[in-house]
Coordinates of N, CA and C in Angstrom, one line a residue:
X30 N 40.1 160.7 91.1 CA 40.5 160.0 89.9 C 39.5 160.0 88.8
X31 N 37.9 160.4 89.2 CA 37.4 160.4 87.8 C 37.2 161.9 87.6
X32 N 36.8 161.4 85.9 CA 37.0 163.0 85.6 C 34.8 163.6 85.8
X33 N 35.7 164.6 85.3 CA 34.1 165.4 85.9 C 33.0 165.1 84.6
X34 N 32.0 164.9 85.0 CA 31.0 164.7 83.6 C 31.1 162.9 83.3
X35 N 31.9 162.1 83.5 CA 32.1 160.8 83.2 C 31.4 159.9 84.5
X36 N 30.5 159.2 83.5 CA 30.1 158.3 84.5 C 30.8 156.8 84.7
X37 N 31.4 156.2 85.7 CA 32.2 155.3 85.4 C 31.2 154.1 85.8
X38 N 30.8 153.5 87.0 CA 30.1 152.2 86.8 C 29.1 152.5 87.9
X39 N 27.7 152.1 88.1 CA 27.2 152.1 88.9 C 27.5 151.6 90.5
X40 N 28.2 150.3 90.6 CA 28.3 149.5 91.4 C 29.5 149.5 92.1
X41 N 29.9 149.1 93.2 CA 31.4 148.7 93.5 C 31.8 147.8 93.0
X42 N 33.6 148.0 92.0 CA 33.8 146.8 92.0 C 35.6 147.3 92.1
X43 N 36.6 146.3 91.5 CA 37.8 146.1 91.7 C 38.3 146.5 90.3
X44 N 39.0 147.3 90.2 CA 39.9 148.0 88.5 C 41.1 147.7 88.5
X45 N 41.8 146.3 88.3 CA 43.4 146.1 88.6 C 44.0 146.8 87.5
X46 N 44.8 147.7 87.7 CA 45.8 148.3 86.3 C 46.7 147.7 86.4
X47 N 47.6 146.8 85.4 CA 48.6 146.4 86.0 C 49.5 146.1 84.6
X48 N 50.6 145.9 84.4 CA 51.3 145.6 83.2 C 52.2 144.3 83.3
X49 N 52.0 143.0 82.0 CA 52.1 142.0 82.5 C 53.7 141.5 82.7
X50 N 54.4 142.4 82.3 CA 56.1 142.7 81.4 C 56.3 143.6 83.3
X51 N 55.6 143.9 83.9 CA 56.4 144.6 85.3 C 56.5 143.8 86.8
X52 N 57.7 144.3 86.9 CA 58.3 143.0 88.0 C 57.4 143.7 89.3
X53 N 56.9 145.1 89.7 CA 56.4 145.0 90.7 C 54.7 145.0 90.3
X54 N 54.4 144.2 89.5 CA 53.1 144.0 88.9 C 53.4 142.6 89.4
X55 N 53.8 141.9 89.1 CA 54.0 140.6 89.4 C 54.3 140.3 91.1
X56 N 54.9 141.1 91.9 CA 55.0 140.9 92.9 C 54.0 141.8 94.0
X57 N 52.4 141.9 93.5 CA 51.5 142.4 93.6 C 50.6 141.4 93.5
X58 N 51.0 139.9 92.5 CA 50.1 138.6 92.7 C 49.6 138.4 93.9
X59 N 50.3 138.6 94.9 CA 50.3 137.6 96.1 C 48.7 138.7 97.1
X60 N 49.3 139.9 96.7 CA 48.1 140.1 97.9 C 46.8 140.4 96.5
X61 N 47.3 140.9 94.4 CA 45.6 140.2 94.7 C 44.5 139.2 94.8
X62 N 45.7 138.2 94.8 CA 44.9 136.9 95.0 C 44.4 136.8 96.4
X63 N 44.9 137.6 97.7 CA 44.4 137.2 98.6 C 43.1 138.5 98.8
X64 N 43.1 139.6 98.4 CA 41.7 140.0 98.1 C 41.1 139.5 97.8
X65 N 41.0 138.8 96.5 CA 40.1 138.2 95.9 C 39.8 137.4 96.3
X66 N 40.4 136.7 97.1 CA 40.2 135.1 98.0 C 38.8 135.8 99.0
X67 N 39.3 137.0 100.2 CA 38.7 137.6 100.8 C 37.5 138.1 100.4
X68 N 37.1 138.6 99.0 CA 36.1 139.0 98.6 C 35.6 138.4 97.2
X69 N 35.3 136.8 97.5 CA 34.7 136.5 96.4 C 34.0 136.9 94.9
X70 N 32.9 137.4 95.5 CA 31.3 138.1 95.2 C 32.1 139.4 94.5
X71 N 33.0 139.7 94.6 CA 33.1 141.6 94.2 C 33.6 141.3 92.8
X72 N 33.3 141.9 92.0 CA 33.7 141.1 90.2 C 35.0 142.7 90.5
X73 N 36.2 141.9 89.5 CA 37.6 142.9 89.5 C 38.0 142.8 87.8
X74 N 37.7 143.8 87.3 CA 37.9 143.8 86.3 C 39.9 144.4 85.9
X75 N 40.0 143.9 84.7 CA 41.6 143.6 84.7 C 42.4 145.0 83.5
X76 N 42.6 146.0 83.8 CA 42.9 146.7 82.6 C 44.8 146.8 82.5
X77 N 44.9 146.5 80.8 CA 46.5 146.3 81.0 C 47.0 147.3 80.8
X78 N 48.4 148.2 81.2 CA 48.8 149.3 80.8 C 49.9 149.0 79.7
X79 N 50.5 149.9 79.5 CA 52.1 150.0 78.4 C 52.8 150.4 78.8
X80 N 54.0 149.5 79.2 CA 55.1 149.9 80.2 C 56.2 150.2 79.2
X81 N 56.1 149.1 78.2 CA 57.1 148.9 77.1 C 56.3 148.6 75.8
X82 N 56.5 149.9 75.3 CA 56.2 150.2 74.2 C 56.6 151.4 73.1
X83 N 56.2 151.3 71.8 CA 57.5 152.2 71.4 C 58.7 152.3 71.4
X84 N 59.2 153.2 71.7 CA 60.5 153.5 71.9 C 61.6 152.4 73.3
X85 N 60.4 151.5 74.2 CA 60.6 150.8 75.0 C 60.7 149.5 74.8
X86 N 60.3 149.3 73.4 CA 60.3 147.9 72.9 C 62.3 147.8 72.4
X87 N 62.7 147.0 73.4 CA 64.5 147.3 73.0 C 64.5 146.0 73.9
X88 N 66.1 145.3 73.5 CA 66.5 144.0 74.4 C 66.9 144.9 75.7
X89 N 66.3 143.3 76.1 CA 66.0 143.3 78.0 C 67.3 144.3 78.0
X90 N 68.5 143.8 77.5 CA 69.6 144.3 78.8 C 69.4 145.6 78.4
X91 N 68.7 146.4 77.5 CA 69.0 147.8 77.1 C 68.6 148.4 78.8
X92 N 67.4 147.7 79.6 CA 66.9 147.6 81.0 C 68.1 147.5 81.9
X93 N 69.2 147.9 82.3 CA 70.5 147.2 83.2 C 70.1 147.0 84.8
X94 N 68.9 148.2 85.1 CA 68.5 148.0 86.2 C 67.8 147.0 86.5
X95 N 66.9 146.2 86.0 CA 65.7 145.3 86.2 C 66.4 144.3 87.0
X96 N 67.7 143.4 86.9 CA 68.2 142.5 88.1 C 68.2 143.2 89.3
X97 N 69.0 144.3 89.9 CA 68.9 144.7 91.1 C 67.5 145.3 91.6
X98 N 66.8 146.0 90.6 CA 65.3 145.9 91.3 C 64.8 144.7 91.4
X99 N 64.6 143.7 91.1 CA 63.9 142.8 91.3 C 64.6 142.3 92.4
X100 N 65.7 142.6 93.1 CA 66.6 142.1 94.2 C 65.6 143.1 95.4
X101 N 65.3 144.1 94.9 CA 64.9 145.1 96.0 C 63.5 144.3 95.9
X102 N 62.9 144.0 95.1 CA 61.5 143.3 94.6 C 60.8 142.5 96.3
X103 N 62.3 141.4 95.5 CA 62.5 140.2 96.8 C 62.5 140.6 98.0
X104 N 62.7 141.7 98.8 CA 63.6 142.3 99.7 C 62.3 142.8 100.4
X105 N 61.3 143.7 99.3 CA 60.1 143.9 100.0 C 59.0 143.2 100.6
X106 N 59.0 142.6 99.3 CA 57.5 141.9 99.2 C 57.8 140.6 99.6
X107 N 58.8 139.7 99.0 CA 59.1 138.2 99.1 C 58.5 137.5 98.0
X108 N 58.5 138.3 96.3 CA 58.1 137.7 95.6 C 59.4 137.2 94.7
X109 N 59.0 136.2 94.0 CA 60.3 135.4 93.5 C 60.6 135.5 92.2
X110 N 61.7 135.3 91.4 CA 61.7 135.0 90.4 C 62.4 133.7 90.0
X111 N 61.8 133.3 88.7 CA 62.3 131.7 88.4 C 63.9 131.9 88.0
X112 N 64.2 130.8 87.7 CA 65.5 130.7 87.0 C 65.7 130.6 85.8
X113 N 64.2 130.4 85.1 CA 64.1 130.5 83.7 C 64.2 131.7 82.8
X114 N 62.8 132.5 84.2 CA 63.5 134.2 83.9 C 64.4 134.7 83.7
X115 N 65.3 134.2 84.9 CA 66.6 135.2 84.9 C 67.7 134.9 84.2
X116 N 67.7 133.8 83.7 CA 68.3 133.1 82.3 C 68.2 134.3 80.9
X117 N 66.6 134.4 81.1 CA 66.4 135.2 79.6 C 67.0 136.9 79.9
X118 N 67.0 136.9 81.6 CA 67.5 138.5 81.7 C 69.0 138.6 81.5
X119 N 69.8 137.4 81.9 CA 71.1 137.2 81.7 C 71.7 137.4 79.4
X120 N 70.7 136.8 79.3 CA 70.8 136.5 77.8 C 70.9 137.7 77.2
X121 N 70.2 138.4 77.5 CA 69.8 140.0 77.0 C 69.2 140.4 75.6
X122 N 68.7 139.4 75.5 CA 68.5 139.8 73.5 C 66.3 140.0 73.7
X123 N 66.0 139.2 74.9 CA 64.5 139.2 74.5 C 63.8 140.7 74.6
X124 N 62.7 140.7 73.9 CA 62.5 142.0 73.5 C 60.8 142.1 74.6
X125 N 60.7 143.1 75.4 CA 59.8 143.0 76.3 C 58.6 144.1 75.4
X126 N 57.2 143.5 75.1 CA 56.4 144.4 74.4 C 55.0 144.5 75.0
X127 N 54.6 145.3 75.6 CA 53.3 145.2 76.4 C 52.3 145.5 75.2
X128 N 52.1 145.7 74.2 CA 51.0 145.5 73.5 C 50.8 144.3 72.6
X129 N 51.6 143.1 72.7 CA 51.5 142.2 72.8 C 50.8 141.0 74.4
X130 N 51.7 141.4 75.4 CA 51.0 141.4 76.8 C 49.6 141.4 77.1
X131 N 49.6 142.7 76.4 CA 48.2 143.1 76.5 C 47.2 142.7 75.4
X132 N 47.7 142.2 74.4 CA 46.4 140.8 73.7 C 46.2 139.7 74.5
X133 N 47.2 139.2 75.4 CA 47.2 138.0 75.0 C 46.5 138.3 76.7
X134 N 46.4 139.3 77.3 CA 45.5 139.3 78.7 C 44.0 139.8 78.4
X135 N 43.7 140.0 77.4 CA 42.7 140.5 76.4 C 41.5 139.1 76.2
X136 N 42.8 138.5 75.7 CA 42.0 137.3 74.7 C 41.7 136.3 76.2
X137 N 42.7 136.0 76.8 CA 42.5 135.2 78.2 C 40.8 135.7 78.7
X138 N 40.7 137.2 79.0 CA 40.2 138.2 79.8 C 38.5 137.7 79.1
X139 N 38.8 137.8 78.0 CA 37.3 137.3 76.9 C 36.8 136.2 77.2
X140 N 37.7 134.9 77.4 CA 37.2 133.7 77.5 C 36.9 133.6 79.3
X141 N 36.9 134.2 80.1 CA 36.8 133.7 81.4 C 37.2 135.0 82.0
X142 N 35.8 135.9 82.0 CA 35.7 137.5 82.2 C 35.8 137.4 84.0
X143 N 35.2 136.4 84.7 CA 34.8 136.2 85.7 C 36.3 135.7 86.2
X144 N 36.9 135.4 85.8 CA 38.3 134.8 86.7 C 39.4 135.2 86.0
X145 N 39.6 136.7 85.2 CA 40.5 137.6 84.9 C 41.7 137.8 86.1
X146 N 41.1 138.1 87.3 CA 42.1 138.3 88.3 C 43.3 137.0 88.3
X147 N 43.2 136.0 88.0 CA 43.8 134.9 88.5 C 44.8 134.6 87.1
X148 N 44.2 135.4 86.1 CA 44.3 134.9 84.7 C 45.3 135.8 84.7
X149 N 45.4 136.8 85.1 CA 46.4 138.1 85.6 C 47.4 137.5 85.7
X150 N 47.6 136.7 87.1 CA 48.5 136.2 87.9 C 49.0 135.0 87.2
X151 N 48.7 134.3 86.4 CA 49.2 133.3 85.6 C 50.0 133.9 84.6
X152 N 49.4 135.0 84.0 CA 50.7 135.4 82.4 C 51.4 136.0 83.4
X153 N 52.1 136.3 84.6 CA 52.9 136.7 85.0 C 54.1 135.5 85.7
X154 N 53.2 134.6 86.0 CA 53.6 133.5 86.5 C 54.7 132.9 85.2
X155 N 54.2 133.4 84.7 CA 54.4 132.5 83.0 C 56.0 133.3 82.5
X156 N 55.9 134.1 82.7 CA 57.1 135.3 82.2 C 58.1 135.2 83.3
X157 N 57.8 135.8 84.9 CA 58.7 136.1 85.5 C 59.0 134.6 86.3
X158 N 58.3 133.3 86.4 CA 59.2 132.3 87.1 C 59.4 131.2 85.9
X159 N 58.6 131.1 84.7 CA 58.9 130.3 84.0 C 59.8 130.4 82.5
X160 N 59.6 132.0 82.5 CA 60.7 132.8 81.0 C 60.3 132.4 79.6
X161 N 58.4 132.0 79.6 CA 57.8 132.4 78.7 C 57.7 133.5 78.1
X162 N 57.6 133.6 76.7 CA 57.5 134.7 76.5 C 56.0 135.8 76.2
X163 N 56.1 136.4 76.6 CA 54.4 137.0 76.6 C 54.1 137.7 74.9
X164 N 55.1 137.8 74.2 CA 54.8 138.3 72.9 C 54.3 137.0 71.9
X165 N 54.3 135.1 72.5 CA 53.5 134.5 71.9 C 52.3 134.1 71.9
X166 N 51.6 134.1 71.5 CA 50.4 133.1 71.4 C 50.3 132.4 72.3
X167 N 51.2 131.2 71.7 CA 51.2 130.2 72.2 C 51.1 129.9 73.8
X168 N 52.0 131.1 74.2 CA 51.9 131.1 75.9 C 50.4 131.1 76.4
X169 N 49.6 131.9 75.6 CA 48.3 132.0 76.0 C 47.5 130.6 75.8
X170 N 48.0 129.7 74.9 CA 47.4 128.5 74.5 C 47.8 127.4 75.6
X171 N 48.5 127.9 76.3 CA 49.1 126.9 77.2 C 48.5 127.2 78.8
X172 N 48.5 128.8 78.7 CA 47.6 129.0 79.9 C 46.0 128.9 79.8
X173 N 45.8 128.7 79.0 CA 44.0 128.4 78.6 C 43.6 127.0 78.6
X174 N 45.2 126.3 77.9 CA 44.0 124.8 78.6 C 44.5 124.2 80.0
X175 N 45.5 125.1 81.0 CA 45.6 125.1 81.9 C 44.6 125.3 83.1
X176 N 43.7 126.2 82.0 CA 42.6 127.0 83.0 C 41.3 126.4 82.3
X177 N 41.2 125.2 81.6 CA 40.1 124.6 80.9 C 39.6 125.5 80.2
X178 N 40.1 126.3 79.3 CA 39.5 127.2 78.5 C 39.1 126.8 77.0
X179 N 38.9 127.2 76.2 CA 39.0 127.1 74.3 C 40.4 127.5 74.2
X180 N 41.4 126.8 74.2 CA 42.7 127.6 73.3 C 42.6 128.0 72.3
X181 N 41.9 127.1 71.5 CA 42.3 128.2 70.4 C 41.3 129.5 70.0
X182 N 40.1 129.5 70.9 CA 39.4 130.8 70.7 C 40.4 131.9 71.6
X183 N 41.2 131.7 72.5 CA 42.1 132.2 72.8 C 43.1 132.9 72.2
X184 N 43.7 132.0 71.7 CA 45.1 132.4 70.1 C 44.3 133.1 69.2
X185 N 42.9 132.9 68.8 CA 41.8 133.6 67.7 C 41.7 135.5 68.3
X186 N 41.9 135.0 69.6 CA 41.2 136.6 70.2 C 42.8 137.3 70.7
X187 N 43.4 136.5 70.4 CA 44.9 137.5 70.6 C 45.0 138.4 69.9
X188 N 45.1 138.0 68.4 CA 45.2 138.3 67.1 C 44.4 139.7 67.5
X189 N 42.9 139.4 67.4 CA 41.9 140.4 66.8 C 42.2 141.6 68.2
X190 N 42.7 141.9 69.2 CA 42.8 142.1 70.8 C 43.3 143.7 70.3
X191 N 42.5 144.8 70.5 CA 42.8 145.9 70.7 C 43.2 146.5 71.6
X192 N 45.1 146.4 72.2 CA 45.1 146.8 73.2 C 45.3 148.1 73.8
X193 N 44.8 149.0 72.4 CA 44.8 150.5 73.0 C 43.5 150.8 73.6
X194 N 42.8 149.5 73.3 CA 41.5 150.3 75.0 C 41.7 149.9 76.1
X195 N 42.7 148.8 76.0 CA 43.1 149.0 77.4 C 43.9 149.8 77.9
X196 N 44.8 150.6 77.2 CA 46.0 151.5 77.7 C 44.8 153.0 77.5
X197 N 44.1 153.1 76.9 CA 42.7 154.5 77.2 C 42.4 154.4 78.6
X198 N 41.7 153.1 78.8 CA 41.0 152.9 80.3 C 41.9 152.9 81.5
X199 N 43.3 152.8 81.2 CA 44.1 152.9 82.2 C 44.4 154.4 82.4
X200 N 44.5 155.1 80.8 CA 44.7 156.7 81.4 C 43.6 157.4 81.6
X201 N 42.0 156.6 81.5 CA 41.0 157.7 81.8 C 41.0 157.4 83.0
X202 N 41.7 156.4 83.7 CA 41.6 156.4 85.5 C 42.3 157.3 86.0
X203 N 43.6 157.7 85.3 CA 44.6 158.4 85.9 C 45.8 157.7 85.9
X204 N 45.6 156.6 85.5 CA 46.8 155.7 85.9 C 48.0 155.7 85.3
X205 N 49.0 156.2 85.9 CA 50.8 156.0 85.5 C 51.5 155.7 86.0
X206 N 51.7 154.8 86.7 CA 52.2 153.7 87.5 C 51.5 152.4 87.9
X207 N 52.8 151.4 87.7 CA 51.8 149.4 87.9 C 52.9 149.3 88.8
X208 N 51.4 148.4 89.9 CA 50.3 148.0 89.7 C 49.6 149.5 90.2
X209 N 48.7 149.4 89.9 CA 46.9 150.1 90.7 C 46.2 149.4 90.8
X210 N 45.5 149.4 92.1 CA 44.2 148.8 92.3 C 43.2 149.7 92.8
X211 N 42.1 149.6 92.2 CA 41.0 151.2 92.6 C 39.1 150.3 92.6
X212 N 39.6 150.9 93.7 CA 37.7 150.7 93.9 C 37.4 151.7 92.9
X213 N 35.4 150.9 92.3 CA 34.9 151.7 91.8 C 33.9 152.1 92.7
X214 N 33.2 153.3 93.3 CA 31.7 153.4 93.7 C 30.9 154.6 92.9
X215 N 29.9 153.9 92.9 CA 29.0 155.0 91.5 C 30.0 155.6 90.8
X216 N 30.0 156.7 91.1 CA 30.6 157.6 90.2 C 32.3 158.2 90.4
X217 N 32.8 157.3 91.3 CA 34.0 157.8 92.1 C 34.9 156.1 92.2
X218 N 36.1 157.1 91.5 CA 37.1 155.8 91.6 C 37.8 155.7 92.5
X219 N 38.6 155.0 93.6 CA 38.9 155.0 94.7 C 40.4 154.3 94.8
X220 N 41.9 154.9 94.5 CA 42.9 153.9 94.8 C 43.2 153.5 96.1
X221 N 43.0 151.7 96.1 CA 43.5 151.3 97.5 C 45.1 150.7 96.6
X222 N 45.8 151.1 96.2 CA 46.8 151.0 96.7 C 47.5 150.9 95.1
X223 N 48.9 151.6 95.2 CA 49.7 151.8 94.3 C 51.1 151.3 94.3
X224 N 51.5 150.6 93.3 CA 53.2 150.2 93.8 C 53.0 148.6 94.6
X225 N 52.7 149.0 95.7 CA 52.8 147.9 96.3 C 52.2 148.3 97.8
X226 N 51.1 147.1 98.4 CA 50.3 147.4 99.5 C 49.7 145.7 100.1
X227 N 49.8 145.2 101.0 CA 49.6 144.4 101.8 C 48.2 144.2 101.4
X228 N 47.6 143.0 101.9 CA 46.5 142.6 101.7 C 45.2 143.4 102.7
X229 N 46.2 143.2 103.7 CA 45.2 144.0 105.1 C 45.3 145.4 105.2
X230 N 46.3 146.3 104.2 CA 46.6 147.4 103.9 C 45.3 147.5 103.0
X231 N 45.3 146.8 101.8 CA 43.8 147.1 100.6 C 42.3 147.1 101.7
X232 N 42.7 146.1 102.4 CA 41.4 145.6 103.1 C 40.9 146.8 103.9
X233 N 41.7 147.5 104.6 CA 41.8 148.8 105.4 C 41.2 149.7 104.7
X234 N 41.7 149.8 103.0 CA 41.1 151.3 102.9 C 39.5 150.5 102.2
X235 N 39.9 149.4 101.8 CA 38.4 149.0 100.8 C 37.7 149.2 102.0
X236 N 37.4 148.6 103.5 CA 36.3 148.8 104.4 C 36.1 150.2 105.1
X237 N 37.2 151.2 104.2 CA 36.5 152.8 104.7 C 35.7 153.4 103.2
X238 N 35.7 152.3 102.5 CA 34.6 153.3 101.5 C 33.0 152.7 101.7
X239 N 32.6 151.7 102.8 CA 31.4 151.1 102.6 C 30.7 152.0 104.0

């Protein structure tokens, strides 16, 4: 996954790709919280992709599939969705925009670089069980003083939030499909696991790269 000539980080660490608008991104919380539970000490850095963007920015229902996937969602994993969500899926008018997403996991990402992973799992928390919307601010203002942060240096860094380095860094990994999660070591990126993968499944391949 890295390219030739490119040096990516010295150290091992964790590269979550993930998009905050995807239902099997969200149903991917569960095992990375429990890596990260399992490996404290390892810093995981959070890159957002663009799932919906462009031509993909259109109301939900233009999506007809997303209710029965998210039925298959459940079926796999056993991740849930609220009833607030599925209200706004039923409604059909909200407009799903990952470069919006992707400020507002930017600005989070700036104020509390060290607890990104969790910060992940909350704007998703936010969208798919509570039917926040991730194109405001304000959602971010609400997850920040949830998480003792500066809101409003939060809402400040939404704004300014360039999130075409994050959709760069997700394709100079290789990545086109959410979630990813990829070891880094020296100079070699490492996918433990794509789509969807158990906790003791990541843990399996992360303890064949040491």
């Amino acid at each position: 996954m890295s390219e030739p000539g490119v040096r990516l980080y010295p150290v091992v660490k964790l590269v979550y790709v993930f998009d905050a608008y995807c239902g099997w991104s969200h149903a991917f919380s569960g095992t990375l919280r429990a890596v990260t539970e399992r490996h404290p000490d390892l810093p995981v850095e959070v890159v957002s992709g663009g799932l919906f963007t462009g031509s993909r920015r259109v109301p939900i229902r233009e999506f007809g599939f997303i209710k029965d996937a998210n039925v298959q969602v459940t079926a796999r994993t056993g991740a849930r969705f609220g009833e607030a969500f599925n209200e706004l899926l039923d409604e059909g008018e909200f407009v799903m925009d990952s470069e919006a997403a992707a400020r507002g996991v930017a600005a989070l990402r700036e104020a509390a670089p060290g607890r990104a992973a969790e910060l992940a799992i909350a704007v998703q928390q936010a969208f798919f069980h509570d039917g926040q919307s991730l194109n405001d601010p304000e959602t971010y203002r609400r997850i920040a003083t949830g998480f003792g942060l500066d809101a409003d240096a939060v809402v400040a860094a939404f704004h300014s939030a360039q999130p075409e380095v994050d959709f760069a860094t997700a394709a100079r990994f290789g990545v086109n499909g959410f979630p990813t999660l990829i070891a880094v070591k020296d100079d070699k990126a490492y996918a433990l696991a794509r789509g969807h993968a158990s906790a003791d499944e990541v843990e399996q391949r992360l303890a064949s790269l040491s």
